[in-house]
Amino acid sequence: MAVKVAVIYYSATGGVHELARAVAEGAAAAGARVRLRRVAELAPDRAIDQNPLWRKHIDATADVPEANLEDLAWADAFAFGTPTRFGAPAAQLKQFIDQAGGLWREGRLADKPVTAFTSAFNRHGGSEATLLSLGNVFYHWGSLIVPPGFTDPSVSEAGGNPYGTSHVSGPAGAGPDAATLAAAAYQGRRLAEITIRLLGSERVDAEAGDFAGDGDARLADAGVVKS
């Protein structure tokens, strides 16, 4: 049986969404079954409409399945993505996490590998603080934190964040470049491979994953669309 990885994220203008797709593809390449899920948007339409990039992304990803607690119960491992908000996770992702108290009390989040990734407007805009803040949640859950570390050249090539892949959007709202996406894919692959080792499973062919095959067709089949 393939290990199961839930990639759960919040993205406002699309950068974290692109990272999440790359993480999901990396996990699938290691043989994992992957669920790519966005958390619910909490901001009112009047706020979203003030930023054309925000509105464009919301409309473009309307078909991405929304995360629910069953995704956490289903998964053997988690990857969480969020833009930084004052050095902490976005309220949308935190609201989803805060609903997981029942699973936590039942011990259903313990001993599961977990990793995180993020995006910020500025290079020193809180990326590391955001990832470390999420770590506080994972400590409470008893999860096993799997950072990328400096375990692959792609980490340094993407800017060298050993806590998790981070993207700097800048004033133009640019999406992640090829090096950053490669680091995110590596992070997803590393999470899946470590989960396989922990569960004592044999590495399975990538065709067993929810993202089997090449190209956007595999993403469309899972309800994921390009931003």
PDB file of N, CA, C and O in Angstrom, residues 131-165:
ATOM      1  N   LEU A 131       7.345  29.409   9.685  1.00  0.00           N
ATOM      2  CA  LEU A 131       7.568  27.964   9.726  1.00  0.00           C
ATOM      3  C   LEU A 131       7.832  27.492  11.145  1.00  0.00           C
ATOM      4  O   LEU A 131       7.338  26.431  11.568  1.00  0.00           O
ATOM      5  N   LEU A 132       8.600  28.268  11.903  1.00  0.00           N
ATOM      6  CA  LEU A 132       8.850  27.902  13.296  1.00  0.00           C
ATOM      7  C   LEU A 132       7.574  27.989  14.130  1.00  0.00           C
ATOM      8  O   LEU A 132       7.367  27.183  15.042  1.00  0.00           O
ATOM      9  N   SER A 133       6.710  28.945  13.808  1.00  0.00           N
ATOM     10  CA  SER A 133       5.434  29.059  14.506  1.00  0.00           C
ATOM     11  C   SER A 133       4.569  27.829  14.266  1.00  0.00           C
ATOM     12  O   SER A 133       3.938  27.309  15.197  1.00  0.00           O
ATOM     13  N   LEU A 134       4.537  27.358  13.037  1.00  0.00           N
ATOM     14  CA  LEU A 134       3.797  26.122  12.753  1.00  0.00           C
ATOM     15  C   LEU A 134       4.393  24.942  13.516  1.00  0.00           C
ATOM     16  O   LEU A 134       3.669  24.036  13.933  1.00  0.00           O
ATOM     17  N   GLY A 135       5.706  24.977  13.715  1.00  0.00           N
ATOM     18  CA  GLY A 135       6.332  23.909  14.482  1.00  0.00           C
ATOM     19  C   GLY A 135       5.765  23.784  15.877  1.00  0.00           C
ATOM     20  O   GLY A 135       5.659  22.676  16.425  1.00  0.00           O
ATOM     21  N   ASN A 136       5.349  24.902  16.484  1.00  0.00           N
ATOM     22  CA  ASN A 136       4.745  24.833  17.820  1.00  0.00           C
ATOM     23  C   ASN A 136       3.474  23.985  17.816  1.00  0.00           C
ATOM     24  O   ASN A 136       3.181  23.270  18.776  1.00  0.00           O
ATOM     25  N   VAL A 137       2.705  24.088  16.722  1.00  0.00           N
ATOM     26  CA  VAL A 137       1.507  23.249  16.590  1.00  0.00           C
ATOM     27  C   VAL A 137       1.908  21.781  16.507  1.00  0.00           C
ATOM     28  O   VAL A 137       1.334  20.914  17.184  1.00  0.00           O
ATOM     29  N   PHE A 138       2.904  21.492  15.701  1.00  0.00           N
ATOM     30  CA  PHE A 138       3.301  20.103  15.481  1.00  0.00           C
ATOM     31  C   PHE A 138       3.870  19.470  16.745  1.00  0.00           C
ATOM     32  O   PHE A 138       3.703  18.269  16.975  1.00  0.00           O
ATOM     33  N   TYR A 139       4.537  20.286  17.583  1.00  0.00           N
ATOM     34  CA  TYR A 139       5.018  19.763  18.859  1.00  0.00           C
ATOM     35  C   TYR A 139       3.841  19.312  19.727  1.00  0.00           C
ATOM     36  O   TYR A 139       3.881  18.250  20.354  1.00  0.00           O
ATOM     37  N   HIS A 140       2.783  20.120  19.761  1.00  0.00           N
ATOM     38  CA  HIS A 140       1.600  19.768  20.560  1.00  0.00           C
ATOM     39  C   HIS A 140       0.956  18.486  20.027  1.00  0.00           C
ATOM     40  O   HIS A 140       0.454  17.669  20.801  1.00  0.00           O
ATOM     41  N   TRP A 141       0.927  18.344  18.727  1.00  0.00           N
ATOM     42  CA  TRP A 141       0.326  17.146  18.135  1.00  0.00           C
ATOM     43  C   TRP A 141       1.159  15.886  18.393  1.00  0.00           C
ATOM     44  O   TRP A 141       0.639  14.780  18.332  1.00  0.00           O
ATOM     45  N   GLY A 142       2.441  16.058  18.649  1.00  0.00           N
ATOM     46  CA  GLY A 142       3.318  14.893  18.749  1.00  0.00           C
ATOM     47  C   GLY A 142       3.726  14.373  17.389  1.00  0.00           C
ATOM     48  O   GLY A 142       4.120  13.212  17.257  1.00  0.00           O
ATOM     49  N   SER A 143       3.636  15.256  16.391  1.00  0.00           N
ATOM     50  CA  SER A 143       4.036  14.867  15.037  1.00  0.00           C
ATOM     51  C   SER A 143       5.557  14.858  14.930  1.00  0.00           C
ATOM     52  O   SER A 143       6.271  15.375  15.794  1.00  0.00           O
ATOM     53  N   LEU A 144       6.047  14.302  13.848  1.00  0.00           N
ATOM     54  CA  LEU A 144       7.479  14.184  13.601  1.00  0.00           C
ATOM     55  C   LEU A 144       7.861  15.174  12.508  1.00  0.00           C
ATOM     56  O   LEU A 144       7.543  14.967  11.336  1.00  0.00           O
ATOM     57  N   ILE A 145       8.517  16.263  12.888  1.00  0.00           N
ATOM     58  CA  ILE A 145       8.810  17.333  11.938  1.00  0.00           C
ATOM     59  C   ILE A 145       9.905  16.892  10.971  1.00  0.00           C
ATOM     60  O   ILE A 145      10.960  16.407  11.384  1.00  0.00           O
ATOM     61  N   VAL A 146       9.627  17.055   9.688  1.00  0.00           N
ATOM     62  CA  VAL A 146      10.557  16.674   8.623  1.00  0.00           C
ATOM     63  C   VAL A 146      10.921  17.928   7.830  1.00  0.00           C
ATOM     64  O   VAL A 146      10.248  18.277   6.859  1.00  0.00           O
ATOM     65  N   PRO A 147      11.965  18.631   8.226  1.00  0.00           N
ATOM     66  CA  PRO A 147      12.389  19.803   7.459  1.00  0.00           C
ATOM     67  C   PRO A 147      13.224  19.358   6.265  1.00  0.00           C
ATOM     68  O   PRO A 147      13.794  18.257   6.274  1.00  0.00           O
ATOM     69  N   PRO A 148      13.356  20.199   5.249  1.00  0.00           N
ATOM     70  CA  PRO A 148      14.261  19.829   4.162  1.00  0.00           C
ATOM     71  C   PRO A 148      15.706  19.832   4.602  1.00  0.00           C
ATOM     72  O   PRO A 148      16.525  19.049   4.105  1.00  0.00           O
ATOM     73  N   GLY A 149      16.042  20.703   5.590  1.00  0.00           N
ATOM     74  CA  GLY A 149      17.440  20.815   5.977  1.00  0.00           C
ATOM     75  C   GLY A 149      18.298  21.180   4.770  1.00  0.00           C
ATOM     76  O   GLY A 149      17.788  21.611   3.733  1.00  0.00           O
ATOM     77  N   PHE A 150      19.580  20.981   4.891  1.00  0.00           N
ATOM     78  CA  PHE A 150      20.471  21.124   3.741  1.00  0.00           C
ATOM     79  C   PHE A 150      20.844  19.729   3.258  1.00  0.00           C
ATOM     80  O   PHE A 150      22.003  19.327   3.277  1.00  0.00           O
ATOM     81  N   THR A 151      19.821  18.975   2.862  1.00  0.00           N
ATOM     82  CA  THR A 151      20.007  17.579   2.482  1.00  0.00           C
ATOM     83  C   THR A 151      19.993  17.362   0.979  1.00  0.00           C
ATOM     84  O   THR A 151      20.120  16.227   0.527  1.00  0.00           O
ATOM     85  N   ASP A 152      19.837  18.451   0.221  1.00  0.00           N
ATOM     86  CA  ASP A 152      19.797  18.345  -1.235  1.00  0.00           C
ATOM     87  C   ASP A 152      20.232  19.688  -1.812  1.00  0.00           C
ATOM     88  O   ASP A 152      19.915  20.738  -1.234  1.00  0.00           O
ATOM     89  N   PRO A 153      20.960  19.687  -2.954  1.00  0.00           N
ATOM     90  CA  PRO A 153      21.397  20.954  -3.537  1.00  0.00           C
ATOM     91  C   PRO A 153      20.258  21.916  -3.860  1.00  0.00           C
ATOM     92  O   PRO A 153      20.448  23.134  -3.859  1.00  0.00           O
ATOM     93  N   SER A 154      19.058  21.382  -4.103  1.00  0.00           N
ATOM     94  CA  SER A 154      17.936  22.243  -4.466  1.00  0.00           C
ATOM     95  C   SER A 154      17.585  23.234  -3.359  1.00  0.00           C
ATOM     96  O   SER A 154      17.080  24.326  -3.631  1.00  0.00           O
ATOM     97  N   VAL A 155      17.861  22.874  -2.110  1.00  0.00           N
ATOM     98  CA  VAL A 155      17.544  23.766  -0.993  1.00  0.00           C
ATOM     99  C   VAL A 155      18.384  25.036  -1.083  1.00  0.00           C
ATOM    100  O   VAL A 155      17.863  26.161  -0.993  1.00  0.00           O
ATOM    101  N   SER A 156      19.678  24.886  -1.276  1.00  0.00           N
ATOM    102  CA  SER A 156      20.558  26.050  -1.396  1.00  0.00           C
ATOM    103  C   SER A 156      20.277  26.836  -2.665  1.00  0.00           C
ATOM    104  O   SER A 156      20.297  28.074  -2.667  1.00  0.00           O
ATOM    105  N   GLU A 157      19.980  26.137  -3.740  1.00  0.00           N
ATOM    106  CA  GLU A 157      19.713  26.812  -5.009  1.00  0.00           C
ATOM    107  C   GLU A 157      18.457  27.668  -4.941  1.00  0.00           C
ATOM    108  O   GLU A 157      18.319  28.643  -5.688  1.00  0.00           O
ATOM    109  N   ALA A 158      17.549  27.333  -4.024  1.00  0.00           N
ATOM    110  CA  ALA A 158      16.313  28.104  -3.868  1.00  0.00           C
ATOM    111  C   ALA A 158      16.432  29.208  -2.823  1.00  0.00           C
ATOM    112  O   ALA A 158      15.437  29.867  -2.511  1.00  0.00           O
ATOM    113  N   GLY A 159      17.619  29.416  -2.279  1.00  0.00           N
ATOM    114  CA  GLY A 159      17.800  30.476  -1.290  1.00  0.00           C
ATOM    115  C   GLY A 159      18.283  29.994   0.055  1.00  0.00           C
ATOM    116  O   GLY A 159      18.671  30.786   0.905  1.00  0.00           O
ATOM    117  N   GLY A 160      18.227  28.686   0.292  1.00  0.00           N
ATOM    118  CA  GLY A 160      18.820  28.125   1.495  1.00  0.00           C
ATOM    119  C   GLY A 160      17.997  28.259   2.753  1.00  0.00           C
ATOM    120  O   GLY A 160      18.499  28.716   3.783  1.00  0.00           O
ATOM    121  N   ASN A 161      16.739  27.872   2.730  1.00  0.00           N
ATOM    122  CA  ASN A 161      15.921  27.857   3.946  1.00  0.00           C
ATOM    123  C   ASN A 161      15.769  26.415   4.413  1.00  0.00           C
ATOM    124  O   ASN A 161      14.993  25.656   3.839  1.00  0.00           O
ATOM    125  N   PRO A 162      16.483  25.989   5.465  1.00  0.00           N
ATOM    126  CA  PRO A 162      16.424  24.599   5.907  1.00  0.00           C
ATOM    127  C   PRO A 162      15.148  24.245   6.657  1.00  0.00           C
ATOM    128  O   PRO A 162      14.873  23.079   6.902  1.00  0.00           O
ATOM    129  N   TYR A 163      14.342  25.262   7.023  1.00  0.00           N
ATOM    130  CA  TYR A 163      13.110  25.013   7.768  1.00  0.00           C
ATOM    131  C   TYR A 163      11.976  24.563   6.848  1.00  0.00           C
ATOM    132  O   TYR A 163      11.072  23.827   7.262  1.00  0.00           O
ATOM    133  N   GLY A 164      11.998  25.046   5.623  1.00  0.00           N
ATOM    134  CA  GLY A 164      10.956  24.718   4.657  1.00  0.00           C
ATOM    135  C   GLY A 164      11.086  25.630   3.456  1.00  0.00           C
ATOM    136  O   GLY A 164      11.636  26.733   3.556  1.00  0.00           O
ATOM    137  N   THR A 165      10.581  25.192   2.334  1.00  0.00           N
ATOM    138  CA  THR A 165      10.672  26.007   1.125  1.00  0.00           C
ATOM    139  C   THR A 165       9.934  27.327   1.335  1.00  0.00           C
ATOM    140  O   THR A 165       8.826  27.355   1.865  1.00  0.00           O
TER     141      THR A 165
END
